[in-house]
PDB file of C-alpha atoms in Angstrom:
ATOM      1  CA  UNK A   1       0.000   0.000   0.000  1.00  0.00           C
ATOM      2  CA  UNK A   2       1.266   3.762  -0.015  1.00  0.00           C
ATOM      3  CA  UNK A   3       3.636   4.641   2.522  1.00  0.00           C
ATOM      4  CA  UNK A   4       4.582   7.825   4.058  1.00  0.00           C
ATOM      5  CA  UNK A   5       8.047   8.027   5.290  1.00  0.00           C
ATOM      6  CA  UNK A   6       8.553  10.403   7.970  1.00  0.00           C
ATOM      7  CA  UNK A   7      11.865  11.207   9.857  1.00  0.00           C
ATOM      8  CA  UNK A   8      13.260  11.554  12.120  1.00  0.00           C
ATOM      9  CA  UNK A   9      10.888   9.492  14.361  1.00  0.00           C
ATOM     10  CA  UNK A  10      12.437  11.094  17.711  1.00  0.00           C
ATOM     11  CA  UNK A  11      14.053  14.663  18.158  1.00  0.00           C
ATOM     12  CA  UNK A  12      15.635  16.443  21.182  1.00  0.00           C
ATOM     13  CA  UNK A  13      16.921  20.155  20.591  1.00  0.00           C
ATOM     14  CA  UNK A  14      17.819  23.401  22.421  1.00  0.00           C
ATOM     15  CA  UNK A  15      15.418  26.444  22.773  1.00  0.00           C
ATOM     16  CA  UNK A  16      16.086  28.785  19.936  1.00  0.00           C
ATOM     17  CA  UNK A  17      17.477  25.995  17.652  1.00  0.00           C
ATOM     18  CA  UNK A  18      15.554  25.289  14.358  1.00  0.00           C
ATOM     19  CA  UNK A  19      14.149  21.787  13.319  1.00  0.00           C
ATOM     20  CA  UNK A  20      13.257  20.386  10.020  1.00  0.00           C
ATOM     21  CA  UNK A  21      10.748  17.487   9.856  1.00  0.00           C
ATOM     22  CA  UNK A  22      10.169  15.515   6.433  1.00  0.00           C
ATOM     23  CA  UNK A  23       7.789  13.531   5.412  1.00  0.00           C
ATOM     24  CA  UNK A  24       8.015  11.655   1.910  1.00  0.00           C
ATOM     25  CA  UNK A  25       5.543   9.702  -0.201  1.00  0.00           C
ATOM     26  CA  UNK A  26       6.924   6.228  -1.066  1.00  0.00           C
ATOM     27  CA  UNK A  27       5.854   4.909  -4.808  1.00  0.00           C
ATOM     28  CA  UNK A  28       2.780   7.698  -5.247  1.00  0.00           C
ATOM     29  CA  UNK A  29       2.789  11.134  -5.904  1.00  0.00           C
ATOM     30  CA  UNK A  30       1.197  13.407  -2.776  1.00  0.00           C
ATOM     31  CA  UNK A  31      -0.285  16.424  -4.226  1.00  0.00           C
ATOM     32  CA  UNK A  32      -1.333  17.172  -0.628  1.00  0.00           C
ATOM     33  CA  UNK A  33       0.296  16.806   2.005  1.00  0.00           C
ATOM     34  CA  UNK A  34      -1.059  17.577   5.891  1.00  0.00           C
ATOM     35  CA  UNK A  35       0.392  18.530   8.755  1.00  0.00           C
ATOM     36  CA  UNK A  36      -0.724  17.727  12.299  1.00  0.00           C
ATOM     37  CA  UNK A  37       0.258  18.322  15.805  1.00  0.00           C
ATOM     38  CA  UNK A  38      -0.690  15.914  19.129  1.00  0.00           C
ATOM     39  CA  UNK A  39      -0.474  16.705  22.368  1.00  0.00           C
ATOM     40  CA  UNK A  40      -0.279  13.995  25.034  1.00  0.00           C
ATOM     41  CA  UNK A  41      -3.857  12.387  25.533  1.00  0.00           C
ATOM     42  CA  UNK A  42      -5.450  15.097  23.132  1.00  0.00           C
ATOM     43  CA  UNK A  43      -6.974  15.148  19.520  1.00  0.00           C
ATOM     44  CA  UNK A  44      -4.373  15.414  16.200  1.00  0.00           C
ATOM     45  CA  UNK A  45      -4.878  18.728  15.523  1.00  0.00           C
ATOM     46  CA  UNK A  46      -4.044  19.929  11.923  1.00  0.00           C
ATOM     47  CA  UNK A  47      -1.054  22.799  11.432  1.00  0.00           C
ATOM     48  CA  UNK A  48      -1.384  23.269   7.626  1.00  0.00           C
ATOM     49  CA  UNK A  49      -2.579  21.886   4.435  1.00  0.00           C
ATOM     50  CA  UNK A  50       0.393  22.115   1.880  1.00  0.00           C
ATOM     51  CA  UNK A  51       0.035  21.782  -2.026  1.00  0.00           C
ATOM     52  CA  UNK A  52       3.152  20.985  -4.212  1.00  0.00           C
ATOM     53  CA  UNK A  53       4.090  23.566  -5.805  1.00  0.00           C
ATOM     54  CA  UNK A  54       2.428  26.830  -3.852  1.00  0.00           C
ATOM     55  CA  UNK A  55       2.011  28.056  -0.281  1.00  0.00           C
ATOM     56  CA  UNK A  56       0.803  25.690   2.555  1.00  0.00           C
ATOM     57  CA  UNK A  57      -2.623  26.913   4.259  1.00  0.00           C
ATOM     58  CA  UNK A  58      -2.855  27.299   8.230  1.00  0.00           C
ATOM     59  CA  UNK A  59      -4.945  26.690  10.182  1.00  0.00           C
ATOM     60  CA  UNK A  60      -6.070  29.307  12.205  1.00  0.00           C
ATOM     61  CA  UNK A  61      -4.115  29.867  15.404  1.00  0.00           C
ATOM     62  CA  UNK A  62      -0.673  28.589  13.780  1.00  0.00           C
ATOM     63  CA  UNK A  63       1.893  30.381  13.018  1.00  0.00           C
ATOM     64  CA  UNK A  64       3.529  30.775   9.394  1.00  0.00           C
ATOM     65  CA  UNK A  65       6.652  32.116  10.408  1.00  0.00           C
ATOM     66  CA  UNK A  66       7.534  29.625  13.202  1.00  0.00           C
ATOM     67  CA  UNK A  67       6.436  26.823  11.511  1.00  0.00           C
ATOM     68  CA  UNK A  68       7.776  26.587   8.019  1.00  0.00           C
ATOM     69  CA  UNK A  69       6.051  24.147   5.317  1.00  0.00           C
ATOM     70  CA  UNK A  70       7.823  23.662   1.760  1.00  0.00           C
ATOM     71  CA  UNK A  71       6.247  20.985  -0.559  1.00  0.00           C
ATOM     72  CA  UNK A  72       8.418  21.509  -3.159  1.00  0.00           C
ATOM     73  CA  UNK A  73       8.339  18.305  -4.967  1.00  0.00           C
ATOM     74  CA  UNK A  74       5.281  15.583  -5.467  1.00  0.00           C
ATOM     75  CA  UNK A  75       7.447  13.195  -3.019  1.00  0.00           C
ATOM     76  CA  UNK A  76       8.444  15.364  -0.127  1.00  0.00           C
ATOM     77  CA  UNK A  77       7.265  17.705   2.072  1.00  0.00           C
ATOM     78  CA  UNK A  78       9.232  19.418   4.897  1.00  0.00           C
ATOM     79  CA  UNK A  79       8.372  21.165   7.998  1.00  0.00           C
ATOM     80  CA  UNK A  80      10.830  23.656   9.939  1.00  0.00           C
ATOM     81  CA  UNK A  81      10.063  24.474  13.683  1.00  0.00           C
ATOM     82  CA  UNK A  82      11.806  27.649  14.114  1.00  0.00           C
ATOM     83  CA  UNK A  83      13.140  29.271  17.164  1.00  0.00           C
ATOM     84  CA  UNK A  84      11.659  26.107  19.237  1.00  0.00           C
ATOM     85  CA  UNK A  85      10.725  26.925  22.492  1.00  0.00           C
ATOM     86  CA  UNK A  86       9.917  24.123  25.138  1.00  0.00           C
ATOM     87  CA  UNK A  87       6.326  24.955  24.206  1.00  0.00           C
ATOM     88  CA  UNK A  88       6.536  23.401  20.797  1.00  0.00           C
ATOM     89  CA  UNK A  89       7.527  20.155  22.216  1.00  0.00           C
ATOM     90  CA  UNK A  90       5.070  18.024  20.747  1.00  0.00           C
ATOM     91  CA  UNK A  91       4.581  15.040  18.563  1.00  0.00           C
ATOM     92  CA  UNK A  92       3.777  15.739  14.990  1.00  0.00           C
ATOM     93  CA  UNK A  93       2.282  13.588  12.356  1.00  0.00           C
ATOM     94  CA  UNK A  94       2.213  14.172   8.437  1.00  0.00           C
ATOM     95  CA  UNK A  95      -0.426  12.674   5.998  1.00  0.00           C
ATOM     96  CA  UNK A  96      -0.738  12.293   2.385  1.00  0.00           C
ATOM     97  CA  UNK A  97      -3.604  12.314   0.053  1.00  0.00           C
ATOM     98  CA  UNK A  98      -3.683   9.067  -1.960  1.00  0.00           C
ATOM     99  CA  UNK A  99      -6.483   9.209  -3.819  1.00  0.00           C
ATOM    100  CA  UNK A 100      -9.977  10.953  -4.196  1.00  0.00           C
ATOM    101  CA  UNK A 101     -11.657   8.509  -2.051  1.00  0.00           C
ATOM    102  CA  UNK A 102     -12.361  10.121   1.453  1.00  0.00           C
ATOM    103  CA  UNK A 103     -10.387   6.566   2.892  1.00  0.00           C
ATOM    104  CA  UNK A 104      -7.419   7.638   0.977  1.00  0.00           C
ATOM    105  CA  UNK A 105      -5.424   9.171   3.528  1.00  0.00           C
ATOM    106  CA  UNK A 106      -2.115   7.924   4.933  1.00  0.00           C
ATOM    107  CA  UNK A 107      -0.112   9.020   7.593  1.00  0.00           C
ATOM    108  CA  UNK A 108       3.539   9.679   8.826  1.00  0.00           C
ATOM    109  CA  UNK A 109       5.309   7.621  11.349  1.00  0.00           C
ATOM    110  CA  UNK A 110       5.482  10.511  13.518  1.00  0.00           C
ATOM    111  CA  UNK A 111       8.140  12.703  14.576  1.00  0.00           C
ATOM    112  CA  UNK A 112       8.385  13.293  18.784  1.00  0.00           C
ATOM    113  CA  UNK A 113       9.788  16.703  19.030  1.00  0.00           C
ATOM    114  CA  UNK A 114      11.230  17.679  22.514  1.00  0.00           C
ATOM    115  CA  UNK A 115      13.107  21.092  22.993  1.00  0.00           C
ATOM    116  CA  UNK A 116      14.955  21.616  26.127  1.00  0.00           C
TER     117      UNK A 116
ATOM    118  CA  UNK B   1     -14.539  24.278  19.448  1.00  0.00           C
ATOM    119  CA  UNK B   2     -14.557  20.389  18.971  1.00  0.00           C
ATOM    120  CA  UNK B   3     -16.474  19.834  16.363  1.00  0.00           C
ATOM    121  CA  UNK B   4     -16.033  15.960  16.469  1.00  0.00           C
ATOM    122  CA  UNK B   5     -16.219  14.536  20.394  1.00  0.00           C
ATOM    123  CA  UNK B   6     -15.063  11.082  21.828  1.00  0.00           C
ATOM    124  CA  UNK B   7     -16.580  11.476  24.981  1.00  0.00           C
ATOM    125  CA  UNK B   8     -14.404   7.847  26.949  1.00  0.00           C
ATOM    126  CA  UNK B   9     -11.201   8.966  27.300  1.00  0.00           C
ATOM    127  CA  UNK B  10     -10.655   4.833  27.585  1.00  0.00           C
ATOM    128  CA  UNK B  11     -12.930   1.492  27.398  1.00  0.00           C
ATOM    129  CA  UNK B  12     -11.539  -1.707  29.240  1.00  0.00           C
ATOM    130  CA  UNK B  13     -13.222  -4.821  27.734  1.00  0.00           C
ATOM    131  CA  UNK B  14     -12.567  -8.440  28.364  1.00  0.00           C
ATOM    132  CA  UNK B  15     -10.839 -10.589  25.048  1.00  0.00           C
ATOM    133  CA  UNK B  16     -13.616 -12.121  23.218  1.00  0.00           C
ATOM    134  CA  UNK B  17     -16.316  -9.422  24.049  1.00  0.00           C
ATOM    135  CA  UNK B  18     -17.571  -7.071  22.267  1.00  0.00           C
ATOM    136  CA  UNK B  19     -15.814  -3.525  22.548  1.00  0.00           C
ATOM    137  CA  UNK B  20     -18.035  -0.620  21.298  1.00  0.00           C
ATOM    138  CA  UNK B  21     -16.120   3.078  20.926  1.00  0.00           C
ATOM    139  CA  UNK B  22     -18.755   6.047  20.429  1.00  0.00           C
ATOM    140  CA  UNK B  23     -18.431   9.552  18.745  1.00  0.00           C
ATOM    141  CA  UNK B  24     -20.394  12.417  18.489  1.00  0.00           C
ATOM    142  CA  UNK B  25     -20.394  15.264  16.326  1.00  0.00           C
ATOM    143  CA  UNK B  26     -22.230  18.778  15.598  1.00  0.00           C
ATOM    144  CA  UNK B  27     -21.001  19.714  12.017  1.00  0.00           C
ATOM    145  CA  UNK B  28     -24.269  19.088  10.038  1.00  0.00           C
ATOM    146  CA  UNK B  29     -21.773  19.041   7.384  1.00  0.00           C
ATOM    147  CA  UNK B  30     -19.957  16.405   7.790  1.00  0.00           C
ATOM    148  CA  UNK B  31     -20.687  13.622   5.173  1.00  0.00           C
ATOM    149  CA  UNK B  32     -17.740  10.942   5.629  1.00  0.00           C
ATOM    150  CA  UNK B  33     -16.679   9.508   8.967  1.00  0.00           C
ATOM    151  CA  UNK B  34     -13.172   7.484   9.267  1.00  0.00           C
ATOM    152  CA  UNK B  35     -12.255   5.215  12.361  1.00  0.00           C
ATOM    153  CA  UNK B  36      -8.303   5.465  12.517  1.00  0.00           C
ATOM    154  CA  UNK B  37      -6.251   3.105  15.074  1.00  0.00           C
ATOM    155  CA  UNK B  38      -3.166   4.538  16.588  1.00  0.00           C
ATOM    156  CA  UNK B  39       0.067   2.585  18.698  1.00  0.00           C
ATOM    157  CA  UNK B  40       1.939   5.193  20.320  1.00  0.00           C
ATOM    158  CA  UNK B  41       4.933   7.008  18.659  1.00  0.00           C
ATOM    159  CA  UNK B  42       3.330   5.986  15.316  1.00  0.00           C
ATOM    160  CA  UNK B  43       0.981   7.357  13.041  1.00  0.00           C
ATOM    161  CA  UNK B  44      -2.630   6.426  12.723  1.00  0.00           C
ATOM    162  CA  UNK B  45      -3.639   3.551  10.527  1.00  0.00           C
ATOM    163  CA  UNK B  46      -6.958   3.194   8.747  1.00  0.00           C
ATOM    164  CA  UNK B  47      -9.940   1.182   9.656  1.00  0.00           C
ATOM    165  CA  UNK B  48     -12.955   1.599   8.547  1.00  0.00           C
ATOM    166  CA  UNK B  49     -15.321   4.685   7.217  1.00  0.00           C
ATOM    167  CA  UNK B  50     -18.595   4.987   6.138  1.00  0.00           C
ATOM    168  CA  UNK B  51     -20.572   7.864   3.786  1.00  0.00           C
ATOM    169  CA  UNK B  52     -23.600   9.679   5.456  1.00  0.00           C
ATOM    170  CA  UNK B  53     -25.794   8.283   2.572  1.00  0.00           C
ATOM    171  CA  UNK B  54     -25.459   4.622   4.870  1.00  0.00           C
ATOM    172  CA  UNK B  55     -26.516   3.643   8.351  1.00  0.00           C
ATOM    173  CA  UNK B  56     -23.526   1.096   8.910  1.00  0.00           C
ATOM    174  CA  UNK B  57     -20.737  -0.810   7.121  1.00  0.00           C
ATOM    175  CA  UNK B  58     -19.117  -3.762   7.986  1.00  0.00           C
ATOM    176  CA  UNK B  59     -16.012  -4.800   7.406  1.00  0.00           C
ATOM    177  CA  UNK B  60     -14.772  -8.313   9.211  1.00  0.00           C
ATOM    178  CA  UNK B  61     -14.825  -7.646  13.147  1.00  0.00           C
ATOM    179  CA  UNK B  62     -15.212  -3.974  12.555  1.00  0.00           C
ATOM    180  CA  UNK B  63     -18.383  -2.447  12.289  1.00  0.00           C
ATOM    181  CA  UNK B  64     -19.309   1.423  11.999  1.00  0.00           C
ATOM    182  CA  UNK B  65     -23.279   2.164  12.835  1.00  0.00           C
ATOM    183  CA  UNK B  66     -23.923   5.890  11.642  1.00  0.00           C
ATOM    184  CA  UNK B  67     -26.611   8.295  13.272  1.00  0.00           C
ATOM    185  CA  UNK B  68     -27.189  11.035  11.303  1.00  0.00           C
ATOM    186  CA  UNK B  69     -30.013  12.517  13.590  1.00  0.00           C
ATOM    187  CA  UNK B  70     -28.300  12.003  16.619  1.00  0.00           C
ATOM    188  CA  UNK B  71     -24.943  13.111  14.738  1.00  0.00           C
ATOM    189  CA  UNK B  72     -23.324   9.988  16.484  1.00  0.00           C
ATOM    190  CA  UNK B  73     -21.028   7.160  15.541  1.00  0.00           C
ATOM    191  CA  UNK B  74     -19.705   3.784  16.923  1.00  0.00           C
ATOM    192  CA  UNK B  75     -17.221   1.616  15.968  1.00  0.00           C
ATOM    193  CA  UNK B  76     -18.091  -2.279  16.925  1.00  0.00           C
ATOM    194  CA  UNK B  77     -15.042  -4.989  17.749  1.00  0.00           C
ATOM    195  CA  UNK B  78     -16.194  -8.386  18.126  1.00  0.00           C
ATOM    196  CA  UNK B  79     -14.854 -10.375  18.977  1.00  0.00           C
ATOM    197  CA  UNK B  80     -11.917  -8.120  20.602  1.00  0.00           C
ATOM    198  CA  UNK B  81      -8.757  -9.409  21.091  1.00  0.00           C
ATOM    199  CA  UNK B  82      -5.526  -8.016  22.910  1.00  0.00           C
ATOM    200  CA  UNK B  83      -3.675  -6.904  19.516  1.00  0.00           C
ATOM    201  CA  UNK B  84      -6.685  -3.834  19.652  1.00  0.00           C
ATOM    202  CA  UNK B  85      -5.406  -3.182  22.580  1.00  0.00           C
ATOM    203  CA  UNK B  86      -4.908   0.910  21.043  1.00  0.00           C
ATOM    204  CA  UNK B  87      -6.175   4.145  20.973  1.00  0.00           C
ATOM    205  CA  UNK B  88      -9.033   5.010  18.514  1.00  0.00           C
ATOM    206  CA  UNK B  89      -9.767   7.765  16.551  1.00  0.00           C
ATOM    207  CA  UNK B  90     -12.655   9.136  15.109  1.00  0.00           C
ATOM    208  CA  UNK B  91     -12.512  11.669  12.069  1.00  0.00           C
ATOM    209  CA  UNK B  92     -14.753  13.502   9.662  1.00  0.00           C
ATOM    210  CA  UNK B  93     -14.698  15.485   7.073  1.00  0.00           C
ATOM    211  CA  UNK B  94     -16.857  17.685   5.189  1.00  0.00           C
ATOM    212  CA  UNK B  95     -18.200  16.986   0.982  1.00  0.00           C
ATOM    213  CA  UNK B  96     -15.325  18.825  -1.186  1.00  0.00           C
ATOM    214  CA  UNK B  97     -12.989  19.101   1.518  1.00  0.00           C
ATOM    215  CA  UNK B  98      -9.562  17.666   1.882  1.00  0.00           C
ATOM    216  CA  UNK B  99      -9.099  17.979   5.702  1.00  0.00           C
ATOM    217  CA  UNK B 100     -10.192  15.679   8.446  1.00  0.00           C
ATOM    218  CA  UNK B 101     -11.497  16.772  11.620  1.00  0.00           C
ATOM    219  CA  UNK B 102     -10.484  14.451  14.824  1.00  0.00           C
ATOM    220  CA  UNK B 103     -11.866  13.100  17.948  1.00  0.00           C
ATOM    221  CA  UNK B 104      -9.763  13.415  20.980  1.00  0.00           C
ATOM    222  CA  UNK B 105      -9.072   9.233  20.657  1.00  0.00           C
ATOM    223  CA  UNK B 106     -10.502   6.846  23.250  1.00  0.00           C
ATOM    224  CA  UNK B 107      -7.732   4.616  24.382  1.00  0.00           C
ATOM    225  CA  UNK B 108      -8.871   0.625  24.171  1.00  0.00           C
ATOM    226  CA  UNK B 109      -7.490  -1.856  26.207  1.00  0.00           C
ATOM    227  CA  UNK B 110      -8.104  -5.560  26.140  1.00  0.00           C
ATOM    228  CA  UNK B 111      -7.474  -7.976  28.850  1.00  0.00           C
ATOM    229  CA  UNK B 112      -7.087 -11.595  28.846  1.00  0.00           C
TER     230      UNK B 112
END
């Protein structure tokens, strides 16, 4: 089946560092990649929607500037915590359209993100 | 506002039983609910769904039963064994729209 590769699976940085998450689709091409953030015991909460090729949409609440979404290529999309604060620690999930089908949805390993 | 509500935090059930998750929403929108299964520290894996245009769908020991006038949802195990042992989401999503919408997850455990 399609496969979303996401890395790294497990991150530890220092407040004010920068952090760059990828997600890439294995053997299918993601025109649309999402982005989601889970806090312990809580909902997956989508970041942004991001289309190959232009500018991801946020959801309202997130910020653009700290967190940094490229989908450059039908394969791979990246996102960049900037400036993490202990705040962002969090665990964050990527997902791929596969198909027009509402059941066509796959998802990202998961990245845990702690910043200390 | 949580537009898509899993109201049990967690369910214990005994192996072999039946293990029925619930989920309630109040987007009249909504046309397409998901049931997604999650381990921790990896992402969520696909179930089972169902369109608003059905009342249930069944798919080997899964089962979804859709209320559209109650705006609730369950998802049926039976017979449950300890490999469900996980926490469940429900999701939903409106016609023409890409995104899902999430429960907060009810975390499943089976005993022996």
């Amino acid at each position: 089946g399609a496969v979303v590769s996401q890395h790294p699976s497990r991150v530890i940085c220092k407040s004010g560092t920068s952090v760059k998450i990828e997600c890439r689709s294995l053997d299918f091409q993601a025109t649309t990649m999402f982005w989601y953030r889970q806090f312990p015991k809580q909902s997956l909460m989508l970041m942004a929607t991001s289309n190959e090729g232009s500018k991801a949409t946020y959801e309202q609440g997130v910020e653009k500037d700290k967190f940094l979404i490229n989908h450059a290529s039908l394969t791979l999309s990246t996102l960049t915590v900037t400036s993490a604060h202990p705040e962002d620690s969090s665990f964050y999930i990527c997902s791929a359209r596969i198909g027009v089908t509402n059941y066509g949805y796959t998802f990202g390993s998961g990245t845990r993100l702690t910043v200390v | 506002d949580q537009q898509v509500k899993q109201n049990s935090p967690s369910l214990s059930v005994q192996e072999g039983r039946i293990s029925i998750l619930n989920c309630d929403y109040t987007n009249s929108m909504f046309d397409y609910f998901l049931w997604y299964k999650k381990y921790p520290a990896e992402g969520p894996t696909f179930l089972i769904s169902i369109s608003s245009i059905k009342d249930k769908n069944e798919d080997g020991r899964f089962t979804v039963f859709l209320n559209k006038s109650a705006k609730h949802l369950s998802l049926h195990i039976v017979p449950s064994q300890p490999g469900d042992s996980a926490v469940y989401f429900c999701a939903a999503s409106e016609q023409g729209a890409q995104k899902l919408v999430f429960g907060q997850g009810t975390r499943l455990t089976i005993n022996p």
